[in-house]
Short mmCIF file of C-alpha atoms in Angstrom, two decimals:
data_model
loop_
_atom_site.label_atom_id
_atom_site.label_comp_id
_atom_site.label_asym_id
_atom_site.label_seq_id
_atom_site.Cartn_x
_atom_site.Cartn_y
_atom_site.Cartn_z
CA MET K 19 -18.15 24.02 1.71
CA PRO K 20 -14.41 23.80 0.92
CA ASP K 21 -13.73 21.86 -2.26
CA SER K 22 -11.27 19.69 -0.36
CA ARG K 23 -13.93 17.85 1.69
CA GLN K 24 -13.84 14.30 0.42
CA SER K 25 -14.59 10.75 1.47
CA GLY K 26 -13.92 7.26 0.26
CA LEU K 27 -13.21 3.63 1.03
CA LEU K 28 -10.16 1.51 1.77
CA ALA K 29 -10.23 -1.76 -0.18
CA HIS K 30 -7.03 -3.40 -1.33
CA ILE K 31 -6.89 -4.90 -4.82
CA THR K 32 -6.46 -8.42 -3.43
CA SER K 33 -9.84 -8.11 -1.68
CA LEU K 34 -11.80 -7.66 -4.90
CA PRO K 35 -13.89 -10.48 -6.36
CA SER K 36 -12.39 -12.39 -9.28
CA PRO K 37 -12.61 -15.89 -10.74
CA HIS K 38 -8.89 -16.51 -10.33
CA GLY K 39 -8.22 -16.83 -6.60
CA ILE K 40 -7.18 -13.26 -5.82
CA GLY K 41 -8.54 -9.79 -6.47
CA ASP K 42 -7.05 -8.23 -9.60
CA LEU K 43 -7.18 -5.24 -11.93
CA GLY K 44 -10.01 -6.68 -14.00
CA ASN K 45 -13.77 -6.26 -14.17
CA ALA K 46 -14.42 -6.20 -10.42
CA ALA K 47 -12.06 -3.24 -10.00
CA TYR K 48 -14.13 -1.26 -12.49
CA ALA K 49 -17.36 -2.34 -10.77
CA PHE K 50 -15.96 -1.10 -7.46
CA ALA K 51 -14.95 2.20 -9.07
CA ASN K 52 -18.47 2.56 -10.46
CA ARG K 53 -19.95 1.99 -7.01
CA LEU K 54 -17.67 4.64 -5.54
CA HIS K 55 -18.77 7.06 -8.24
CA GLN K 56 -22.46 6.28 -7.76
CA THR K 57 -22.16 7.06 -4.05
CA HIS K 58 -20.15 10.27 -4.63
CA GLN K 59 -16.92 8.94 -3.15
CA GLN K 60 -13.73 10.60 -4.33
CA ILE K 61 -11.09 8.38 -2.71
CA TRP K 62 -10.10 4.76 -3.27
CA GLN K 63 -7.34 3.84 -0.86
CA VAL K 64 -5.22 0.76 -1.51
CA LEU K 65 -2.29 -0.88 0.24
CA PRO K 66 1.17 -1.15 -1.38
CA THR K 67 1.01 -2.98 -4.72
CA GLY K 68 4.55 -4.38 -5.02
CA PRO K 69 5.43 -8.06 -5.49
CA THR K 70 4.98 -9.86 -2.18
CA GLY K 71 6.55 -12.83 -0.44
CA PRO K 72 4.85 -16.08 0.64
CA SER K 73 2.79 -14.38 3.39
CA GLY K 74 1.19 -11.98 0.95
CA SER K 75 2.13 -8.97 3.07
CA PRO K 76 2.13 -5.85 0.88
CA TYR K 77 4.58 -4.31 3.34
CA SER K 78 7.27 -6.87 2.51
CA SER K 79 8.02 -6.46 -1.17
CA ARG K 80 10.88 -7.48 -3.44
CA SER K 81 10.74 -4.08 -5.13
CA THR K 82 9.41 -0.66 -4.25
CA PHE K 83 9.02 0.15 -7.96
CA ALA K 84 7.54 -3.04 -9.43
CA GLY K 85 3.91 -4.11 -9.47
CA ASN K 86 2.65 -7.43 -8.12
CA PRO K 87 2.10 -9.85 -11.04
CA MET K 88 -0.51 -11.65 -8.94
CA LEU K 89 -2.75 -8.60 -9.41
CA ILE K 90 -2.75 -8.88 -13.20
CA SER K 91 -6.17 -9.74 -14.59
CA LEU K 92 -6.01 -12.87 -16.74
CA THR K 93 -9.23 -12.08 -18.59
CA PRO K 94 -7.55 -9.96 -21.32
CA LEU K 95 -4.99 -12.74 -21.82
CA LEU K 96 -7.81 -15.21 -22.35
CA HIS K 97 -9.45 -12.87 -24.87
CA ASP K 98 -6.15 -12.40 -26.72
CA GLY K 99 -5.59 -16.14 -27.07
CA LEU K 100 -2.56 -16.12 -24.80
CA LEU K 101 -4.28 -18.45 -22.33
CA THR K 102 -7.00 -21.08 -22.53
CA ASP K 103 -9.82 -21.82 -20.11
CA GLU K 104 -8.17 -25.13 -19.22
CA GLU K 105 -4.93 -23.39 -18.27
CA VAL K 106 -6.64 -21.12 -15.72
CA ALA K 107 -9.02 -23.79 -14.43
CA PRO K 108 -6.92 -24.53 -11.29
CA LEU K 109 -7.36 -20.91 -10.22
CA ARG K 110 -11.14 -21.16 -10.54
CA ASP K 111 -11.14 -23.94 -7.96
CA LEU K 112 -9.59 -21.72 -5.27
CA PRO K 113 -11.59 -20.07 -2.43
CA THR K 114 -13.55 -16.93 -3.27
CA ASP K 115 -13.81 -15.53 0.28
CA ARG K 116 -10.06 -15.45 1.02
CA VAL K 117 -6.70 -15.55 -0.75
CA ASP K 118 -4.75 -18.81 -0.58
CA TYR K 119 -1.40 -17.20 -1.39
CA PRO K 120 0.72 -20.35 -1.97
CA ALA K 121 -1.89 -21.82 -4.31
CA VAL K 122 -2.44 -18.52 -6.13
CA ARG K 123 1.30 -18.04 -6.57
CA LYS K 124 1.76 -21.57 -7.94
CA HIS K 125 -1.10 -21.56 -10.45
CA LYS K 126 -1.05 -17.92 -11.49
CA THR K 127 2.71 -17.93 -12.06
CA ALA K 128 2.24 -20.96 -14.31
CA ALA K 129 -0.50 -19.18 -16.26
CA LEU K 130 1.51 -15.98 -16.64
CA THR K 131 4.52 -17.99 -17.79
CA THR K 132 2.44 -19.69 -20.46
CA ALA K 133 1.07 -16.32 -21.58
CA PHE K 134 4.59 -14.94 -21.90
CA GLU K 135 5.81 -17.91 -23.93
CA ARG K 136 2.99 -17.43 -26.44
CA PHE K 137 3.49 -13.67 -26.49
CA ASP K 138 7.22 -14.04 -27.04
CA LYS K 139 6.64 -16.06 -30.21
CA ARG K 140 4.70 -13.18 -31.74
CA THR K 141 7.52 -11.35 -33.49
CA LEU K 142 5.26 -8.60 -34.78
CA GLY K 143 2.44 -6.58 -33.30
CA ALA K 144 1.73 -3.38 -31.43
CA GLN K 145 2.21 -4.98 -28.02
CA GLN K 146 5.75 -6.05 -28.86
CA ALA K 147 6.62 -2.46 -29.70
CA ASP K 148 4.79 -1.24 -26.60
CA LEU K 149 6.81 -3.63 -24.44
CA SER K 150 10.07 -2.33 -25.94
CA ARG K 151 9.06 1.25 -25.20
CA PHE K 152 8.01 0.28 -21.69
CA ARG K 153 11.41 -1.28 -21.00
CA ILE K 154 13.22 1.82 -22.22
CA ARG K 155 10.98 4.21 -20.28
CA HIS K 156 11.37 2.32 -16.99
CA ASN K 157 14.94 1.14 -17.45
CA ASP K 158 16.21 3.00 -14.36
CA TRP K 159 14.53 0.39 -12.11
CA LEU K 160 13.21 -2.32 -14.43
CA ALA K 161 16.60 -3.60 -15.63
CA ASP K 162 17.79 -4.34 -12.10
CA TYR K 163 14.44 -5.68 -10.93
CA THR K 164 14.04 -8.14 -13.81
CA LEU K 165 17.61 -9.38 -13.41
CA TYR K 166 17.09 -9.76 -9.66
CA GLU K 167 14.00 -11.90 -10.29
CA ALA K 168 15.81 -13.93 -12.96
CA LEU K 169 18.71 -14.59 -10.59
CA ARG K 170 16.36 -15.61 -7.81
CA GLU K 171 14.87 -18.19 -10.18
CA ALA K 172 18.33 -19.38 -11.17
CA HIS K 173 19.31 -19.81 -7.52
CA ASN K 174 16.15 -21.62 -6.32
CA ASP K 175 14.64 -18.48 -4.75
CA ARG K 176 17.55 -18.01 -2.36
CA PRO K 177 18.18 -14.43 -1.14
CA TRP K 178 20.80 -12.42 -2.99
CA THR K 179 23.27 -12.70 -0.12
CA GLU K 180 23.55 -16.43 -0.91
CA TRP K 181 24.39 -15.98 -4.59
CA PRO K 182 27.98 -16.32 -5.84
CA ALA K 183 30.05 -13.46 -4.45
CA PRO K 184 30.48 -11.42 -7.66
CA LEU K 185 26.70 -11.36 -8.22
CA ALA K 186 25.93 -10.85 -4.54
CA HIS K 187 28.24 -7.82 -4.51
CA TYR K 188 26.70 -6.49 -7.75
CA ASP K 189 30.02 -6.69 -9.55
CA THR K 190 29.62 -4.85 -12.86
CA ASP K 191 31.18 -7.53 -15.06
CA ALA K 192 29.24 -10.32 -13.36
CA VAL K 193 25.98 -8.39 -13.65
CA ASP K 194 26.54 -7.63 -17.35
CA GLU K 195 27.24 -11.29 -18.05
CA ALA K 196 24.12 -12.31 -16.09
CA ARG K 197 21.99 -9.94 -18.18
CA ARG K 198 23.13 -11.76 -21.31
CA THR K 199 22.75 -15.23 -19.79
CA HIS K 200 19.27 -14.59 -18.39
CA ALA K 201 17.97 -12.25 -21.08
CA ARG K 202 14.83 -14.27 -21.81
CA THR K 203 13.84 -14.60 -18.15
CA CYS K 204 14.40 -10.86 -17.73
CA ARG K 205 12.12 -10.31 -20.70
CA LYS K 206 9.47 -12.48 -19.05
CA HIS K 207 9.48 -10.39 -15.89
CA ALA K 208 9.49 -7.19 -17.94
CA TYR K 209 6.41 -8.48 -19.80
CA TRP K 210 4.63 -9.11 -16.51
CA GLN K 211 5.46 -5.58 -15.35
CA PHE K 212 4.23 -4.26 -18.68
CA LEU K 213 0.91 -6.03 -18.18
CA PHE K 214 0.58 -4.81 -14.60
CA PHE K 215 1.22 -1.15 -15.37
CA GLN K 216 -0.87 -1.26 -18.53
CA GLN K 217 -3.84 -2.49 -16.49
CA TRP K 218 -3.09 -0.18 -13.56
CA GLN K 219 -2.92 2.94 -15.72
CA ALA K 220 -6.14 2.01 -17.50
CA LEU K 221 -7.96 1.64 -14.18
CA HIS K 222 -6.36 4.84 -12.87
CA ALA K 223 -7.55 6.78 -15.92
CA TYR K 224 -11.06 5.30 -15.56
CA CYS K 225 -11.18 6.44 -11.93
CA ARG K 226 -9.92 9.93 -12.71
CA GLN K 227 -12.66 10.36 -15.31
CA ARG K 228 -15.11 9.73 -12.46
CA ASP K 229 -13.48 12.11 -9.95
CA ILE K 230 -12.01 9.20 -7.96
CA HIS K 231 -8.49 9.62 -6.64
CA PHE K 232 -6.20 6.68 -6.03
CA PHE K 233 -4.74 6.92 -2.51
CA GLY K 234 -1.61 4.76 -2.32
CA ASP K 235 0.70 3.62 0.45
CA LEU K 236 4.51 3.72 0.61
CA PRO K 237 6.40 1.95 3.41
CA ILE K 238 9.34 3.99 4.66
CA TYR K 239 11.67 0.97 4.52
CA VAL K 240 12.28 -1.72 1.92
CA ALA K 241 12.92 -5.44 2.37
CA HIS K 242 16.50 -6.61 2.73
CA ASP K 243 15.96 -9.33 0.14
CA SER K 244 14.87 -6.96 -2.59
CA ALA K 245 16.09 -5.61 -5.90
CA ASP K 246 16.36 -2.18 -4.25
CA VAL K 247 18.93 -3.24 -1.65
CA TRP K 248 20.80 -5.62 -3.93
CA ALA K 249 21.35 -2.99 -6.64
CA HIS K 250 22.05 -0.09 -4.23
CA GLN K 251 24.00 -1.67 -1.38
CA ASP K 252 25.98 1.50 -0.75
CA LEU K 253 22.78 3.28 0.34
CA PHE K 254 22.02 0.81 3.15
CA ARG K 255 23.76 -0.06 6.40
CA LEU K 256 25.28 -3.40 5.39
CA ASP K 257 28.50 -5.21 6.21
CA ASP K 258 30.92 -6.69 3.68
CA THR K 259 28.77 -9.80 3.26
CA GLY K 260 25.63 -7.79 2.53
CA GLN K 261 24.02 -8.42 5.92
CA PRO K 262 22.49 -5.48 7.82
CA THR K 263 24.52 -3.94 10.62
CA ALA K 264 21.40 -2.27 12.02
CA VAL K 265 17.71 -2.76 11.32
CA ALA K 266 14.56 -0.74 11.77
CA GLY K 267 12.08 -1.13 14.61
CA VAL K 268 10.26 0.68 17.38
CA PRO K 269 11.15 0.88 21.08
CA PRO K 270 9.42 -0.93 23.93
CA ASP K 271 6.08 0.46 25.05
CA TYR K 272 3.05 -0.50 27.13
CA PHE K 273 1.80 -2.92 24.49
CA SER K 274 5.17 -4.41 23.51
CA PRO K 275 7.69 -4.67 26.38
CA ASN K 276 10.43 -5.81 23.98
CA GLY K 277 9.57 -3.31 21.28
CA GLN K 278 9.44 -4.43 17.66
CA ARG K 279 12.49 -5.58 15.76
CA TRP K 280 11.95 -5.34 12.02
CA ASP K 281 14.24 -6.93 9.44
CA ASN K 282 14.49 -3.90 7.16
CA PRO K 283 18.03 -2.51 6.79
CA LEU K 284 18.42 1.14 7.74
CA TYR K 285 19.40 3.79 5.22
CA ARG K 286 22.74 5.54 5.08
CA TRP K 287 20.99 8.89 5.09
CA HIS K 288 24.23 10.90 4.93
CA ARG K 289 25.19 9.11 1.73
CA MET K 290 21.72 9.65 0.29
CA ALA K 291 22.00 13.36 1.13
CA ASP K 292 25.38 13.54 -0.62
CA ASN K 293 23.64 12.14 -3.69
CA ASN K 294 20.77 14.66 -3.45
CA PHE K 295 18.42 11.85 -2.39
CA ALA K 296 18.42 10.59 -5.98
CA TRP K 297 17.02 7.13 -5.16
CA TRP K 298 14.22 8.59 -3.05
CA THR K 299 13.43 11.17 -5.71
CA ARG K 300 13.04 8.41 -8.30
CA ARG K 301 11.00 6.35 -5.85
CA LEU K 302 8.50 9.11 -5.15
CA ARG K 303 8.33 10.32 -8.76
CA HIS K 304 7.41 6.79 -9.78
CA ALA K 305 4.81 6.52 -6.99
CA PHE K 306 3.19 9.83 -7.90
CA GLN K 307 2.74 8.57 -11.46
CA GLN K 308 0.65 5.67 -10.13
CA VAL K 309 -1.48 7.40 -7.48
CA ASP K 310 -2.95 10.81 -6.73
CA LEU K 311 -2.27 10.80 -2.98
CA LEU K 312 0.36 8.85 -1.06
CA ARG K 313 0.46 7.73 2.57
CA LEU K 314 4.00 7.72 3.95
CA ASP K 315 4.10 4.87 6.42
CA HIS K 316 6.00 5.39 9.72
CA PHE K 317 6.36 9.12 9.10
CA ARG K 318 8.11 9.46 12.45
CA GLY K 319 11.17 7.76 10.96
CA PHE K 320 11.89 10.81 8.81
CA ASP K 321 12.35 12.84 12.00
CA GLN K 322 13.94 10.21 14.24
CA TYR K 323 14.11 6.45 13.87
CA TRP K 324 14.82 3.56 16.23
CA ALA K 325 18.01 1.73 15.22
CA VAL K 326 18.34 -1.85 16.44
CA PRO K 327 21.73 -3.60 16.29
CA ALA K 328 21.40 -6.46 13.83
CA HIS K 329 22.71 -8.99 16.34
CA ALA K 330 20.04 -8.09 18.93
CA ASP K 331 17.15 -10.50 19.40
CA THR K 332 14.73 -7.75 20.44
CA ALA K 333 14.39 -3.99 20.03
CA VAL K 334 15.23 -3.29 23.69
CA ASP K 335 18.84 -2.37 22.91
CA GLY K 336 17.93 0.04 20.14
CA TYR K 337 18.60 3.76 20.15
CA TRP K 338 17.23 6.90 18.50
CA GLU K 339 18.99 8.45 15.53
CA ASP K 340 18.11 11.58 13.59
CA GLY K 341 16.33 11.11 10.29
CA PRO K 342 16.78 13.29 7.22
CA GLY K 343 14.18 15.80 8.43
CA ALA K 344 13.16 18.98 6.65
CA PRO K 345 16.07 19.10 4.14
CA PHE K 346 14.83 15.78 2.71
CA PHE K 347 11.32 17.03 2.01
CA ALA K 348 12.59 20.43 0.86
CA HIS K 349 14.71 18.70 -1.76
CA LEU K 350 11.81 16.49 -2.86
CA GLN K 351 9.59 19.54 -3.13
CA GLU K 352 12.16 21.34 -5.25
CA ALA K 353 12.63 18.30 -7.50
CA LEU K 354 9.02 17.12 -7.77
CA GLY K 355 6.83 20.14 -6.99
CA ASP K 356 3.81 19.76 -4.73
CA LEU K 357 4.01 16.59 -2.64
CA PRO K 358 0.58 14.89 -2.36
CA ILE K 359 1.62 13.12 0.83
CA VAL K 360 -0.33 12.01 3.92
CA ALA K 361 1.81 11.53 7.01
CA GLU K 362 1.12 8.33 8.95
CA ASP K 363 1.59 10.00 12.33
CA LEU K 364 0.01 7.40 14.60
CA GLY K 365 1.56 5.98 17.75
CA ASP K 366 3.97 7.63 20.16
CA ILE K 367 4.61 10.88 18.28
CA THR K 368 6.80 13.77 19.43
CA ASP K 369 6.26 17.47 18.87
CA SER K 370 9.12 17.55 16.37
CA VAL K 371 7.28 15.03 14.17
CA TYR K 372 4.18 17.23 14.15
CA GLU K 373 6.35 20.25 13.37
CA LEU K 374 7.90 18.43 10.41
CA ARG K 375 4.46 17.38 9.18
CA ASP K 376 3.06 20.88 9.50
CA GLN K 377 6.08 22.60 7.98
CA PHE K 378 5.17 20.94 4.68
CA ASP K 379 1.40 21.06 5.25
CA PHE K 380 1.02 17.28 5.07
CA PRO K 381 -2.30 15.92 6.35
CA GLY K 382 -2.06 13.65 9.38
CA MET K 383 -4.26 10.71 10.36
CA ALA K 384 -6.89 10.15 13.04
CA VAL K 385 -8.32 6.76 14.03
CA LEU K 386 -11.63 6.69 15.90
CA GLN K 387 -10.85 3.39 17.64
CA PHE K 388 -8.14 5.24 19.59
CA ALA K 389 -10.47 8.07 20.67
CA PHE K 390 -12.05 6.71 23.83
CA GLU K 391 -9.04 5.78 25.96
CA THR K 392 -8.71 9.12 27.78
CA ASP K 393 -10.92 12.21 27.99
CA ALA K 394 -12.46 14.95 25.84
CA SER K 395 -9.01 16.26 24.86
CA ASN K 396 -8.16 13.07 22.94
CA ILE K 397 -6.94 14.14 19.49
CA PHE K 398 -8.77 11.25 17.85
CA LEU K 399 -12.22 12.46 18.94
CA PRO K 400 -13.98 14.06 15.96
CA HIS K 401 -14.52 17.44 17.67
CA ASN K 402 -10.72 17.78 17.97
CA TYR K 403 -9.87 17.05 14.33
CA ARG K 404 -7.82 19.56 12.44
CA PRO K 405 -9.23 20.12 8.94
CA ASN K 406 -5.97 18.88 7.42
CA THR K 407 -6.66 15.31 8.55
CA VAL K 408 -7.62 11.96 7.06
CA ALA K 409 -10.02 10.36 9.54
CA TYR K 410 -10.66 6.63 9.81
CA THR K 411 -12.67 4.25 11.93
CA GLY K 412 -9.61 2.00 11.72
CA THR K 413 -6.77 1.10 9.38
CA HIS K 414 -5.66 -2.20 7.86
CA ASP K 415 -3.85 -2.95 11.14
CA ASN K 416 -6.95 -2.48 13.30
CA ASN K 417 -9.75 -4.85 14.07
CA THR K 418 -12.96 -4.08 12.26
CA LEU K 419 -15.04 -1.55 14.16
CA ARG K 420 -17.72 -4.11 14.95
CA GLY K 421 -15.00 -6.56 16.01
CA TRP K 422 -13.30 -3.93 18.16
CA TRP K 423 -16.58 -3.18 19.94
CA ALA K 424 -17.35 -6.84 20.54
CA ASP K 425 -13.88 -8.17 21.35
CA ASP K 426 -11.36 -5.44 22.18
CA ALA K 427 -12.96 -2.29 23.60
CA THR K 428 -12.63 -1.94 27.37
CA ALA K 429 -15.58 -1.15 29.61
CA LYS K 430 -14.21 2.38 30.00
CA GLU K 431 -13.99 2.85 26.23
CA LYS K 432 -17.51 1.54 25.75
CA ARG K 433 -18.91 3.96 28.31
CA ALA K 434 -17.08 6.87 26.71
CA ALA K 435 -18.17 5.86 23.20
CA HIS K 436 -21.77 5.33 24.33
CA ARG K 437 -21.85 8.85 25.72
CA TYR K 438 -19.98 10.53 22.88
CA LEU K 439 -21.80 8.81 20.00
CA ASP K 440 -25.21 8.93 21.72
CA LEU K 441 -25.75 5.24 21.20
CA ASP K 442 -29.16 5.31 22.87
CA HIS K 443 -30.41 6.94 19.68
CA ALA K 444 -28.38 5.05 17.06
CA PRO K 445 -29.01 1.63 15.50
CA SER K 446 -25.39 0.54 16.09
CA VAL K 447 -22.00 1.84 17.14
CA VAL K 448 -20.83 1.44 13.55
CA TYR K 449 -23.66 3.62 12.25
CA ALA K 450 -23.00 6.32 14.83
CA ALA K 451 -19.24 6.25 14.28
CA HIS K 452 -19.59 6.67 10.53
CA ARG K 453 -21.91 9.62 10.90
CA ALA K 454 -19.60 11.31 13.41
CA LEU K 455 -16.68 11.07 10.99
CA TRP K 456 -18.66 12.32 8.01
CA ALA K 457 -19.88 15.32 10.02
CA SER K 458 -16.42 16.13 11.37
CA ALA K 459 -14.13 18.93 10.24
CA ALA K 460 -11.64 16.44 8.77
CA GLU K 461 -11.28 17.27 5.10
CA ARG K 462 -10.93 13.60 4.17
CA VAL K 463 -12.65 10.56 5.67
CA VAL K 464 -11.85 6.99 4.62
CA LEU K 465 -13.64 3.83 5.78
CA PRO K 466 -12.31 0.32 5.43
CA LEU K 467 -14.89 -1.48 3.33
CA GLN K 468 -15.27 -4.03 6.14
CA ASP K 469 -16.51 -1.25 8.41
CA LEU K 470 -19.01 0.06 5.89
CA LEU K 471 -20.41 -3.47 5.70
CA GLU K 472 -20.33 -3.81 9.53
CA LEU K 473 -18.33 -7.03 9.42
CA PRO K 474 -16.94 -8.86 12.50
CA SER K 475 -13.34 -9.58 13.51
CA SER K 476 -13.05 -12.43 11.03
CA ALA K 477 -12.93 -9.84 8.23
CA ARG K 478 -9.96 -7.85 9.54
CA MET K 479 -7.09 -7.46 7.11
CA ASN K 480 -4.08 -7.76 9.42
CA THR K 481 -3.26 -8.53 13.02
CA PRO K 482 0.16 -7.01 13.80
CA GLY K 483 2.58 -9.39 15.46
CA THR K 484 1.06 -12.48 13.86
CA ALA K 485 2.64 -14.33 10.94
CA THR K 486 -0.31 -16.22 9.48
CA GLY K 487 -3.89 -15.59 8.44
CA ASN K 488 -3.36 -12.00 7.30
CA TRP K 489 -4.09 -10.11 4.05
CA GLN K 490 -6.57 -12.79 2.97
CA TRP K 491 -9.99 -11.13 3.24
CA ARG K 492 -12.11 -10.82 0.10
CA PHE K 493 -15.65 -9.64 -0.52
CA ALA K 494 -18.35 -11.07 -2.75
CA PRO K 495 -19.83 -9.12 -5.69
CA SER K 496 -23.14 -8.89 -3.82
CA ALA K 497 -21.46 -6.70 -1.17
CA LEU K 498 -21.71 -3.74 -3.55
CA ASP K 499 -25.50 -3.97 -3.29
CA HIS K 500 -25.45 -3.59 0.50
CA ALA K 501 -27.86 -0.95 1.84
CA ALA K 502 -24.95 0.77 3.58
CA PHE K 503 -23.90 2.22 0.22
CA ASP K 504 -27.15 4.19 0.06
CA ARG K 505 -26.48 5.60 3.53
CA LEU K 506 -22.94 6.42 2.45
CA SER K 507 -24.26 8.35 -0.51
CA ASP K 508 -26.76 10.32 1.60
CA TRP K 509 -24.19 11.31 4.22
CA THR K 510 -21.64 12.27 1.60
CA LEU K 511 -24.12 14.68 0.06
CA SER K 512 -25.46 15.96 3.37
CA TYR K 513 -22.04 16.73 4.83
CA GLY K 514 -20.56 18.34 1.73
CA ARG K 515 -18.11 15.61 0.76
CA ALA K 516 -19.30 15.10 -2.81
CA THR K 517 -17.79 16.80 -5.84
CA PRO K 518 -19.08 20.40 -6.19
CA HIS K 519 -21.55 19.60 -9.00
CA ASN K 520 -23.11 16.80 -6.90
CA ARG K 521 -23.32 18.48 -3.50
CA PHE K 522 -26.94 19.58 -3.72
CA ALA K 523 -28.26 16.60 -5.66
CA HIS K 524 -30.12 15.29 -2.59
CA MET K 525 -32.20 18.47 -2.32
CA ASP K 526 -34.29 17.38 -5.28
CA ARG K 527 -35.29 14.06 -3.74
#
């Protein structure tokens, strides 16, 4: 079997159990890594881990470089005497089966602020020196991010376009003065980033020791109200007031007659090219230091992207523009070496997108829920998979597989799936679907944890086009004892997806 055959699970950090209202980088993350290792999984896929807004969407972040402070485990801070049990008690009263983002943000921010205040009074110690080194090492993004967060606090969380003009325009003198004025708040946010990356790197190292690869996710665009746009306004299509002149989106289709109008400002790709894609190079170098494999969301946008005039209410009046294409990835390859990238090539994809993907040998994606709409030539049917593919039952944007079967699949799709998966001889469609993916030629297979556990629609992570109720799902510690993990282990061994030294372990049973 080729050494590249692998499998794993998709479970975002927020979905992990924890006593503090939201999944974090603490004990439950290590327990999940242990369960992956015990069942011979080599991939742990997560969603973007940047600081999120009120909705909790990981795809709307205030920085593409920073980590989300809400994911910091408070347990080490309790052990170090930086927090007391009473100070984290409000978090223990929050739901354990979902994330209440407003409540988590309120109480966890208060706890992290208290921890910083105690830490900041410790004038000596190894962690103080470690923090100083961290700030120097990450200064190329951290200085602007911490100041951006400090200025948001100073201006009652208003977006940067509503700050006084010199600051809004990133005037050098105004920015330098603000760094002096808000130095302590900047230090607070730097401390939180220090904690996040300290815990992230420890978990990453633990996983690597167990042959588990972190599979991350990078949105193609960044939020308008972000440190990235504020500090690099010349790289984005903005007017003199800082507002976008054109935003990203996708054109109308069968499912969305008005298309989708996103709020992300478009890049000035020609200006980025003139600068040798320096910002993107830093962005990907930073990402590759955190994960072993990276999904590039909306890969089509690197070939062509849909530009929507900022004044338009819908995406109907948008138009196609050429993306940076092959020269962009060639430069990144020259600057960074091998690019461990997976191309998110789902949706209405043109031949030129596939050609760009294949020119750089990036794996594409296949989603089984899309396989039964047409006939035997459907590229999402397992017998049509190219080896260089990451196969899924569904992604974070899909219903759970059980929910899809019960609520969304058409009669035609059910007939096709019944025939293809031989459901007369399978205990469930979920069981049959999993086995078909594990047996396929796809070199990588990833299951959302909800699908492994055969959970209904109520467990889905996100419903595109809806503004509430998303990103909240969490699982209980007992889920790791589910019998499905034993089946996962057996199939991983049987179909050659375990590490080489484990592939024949089942023969001795």
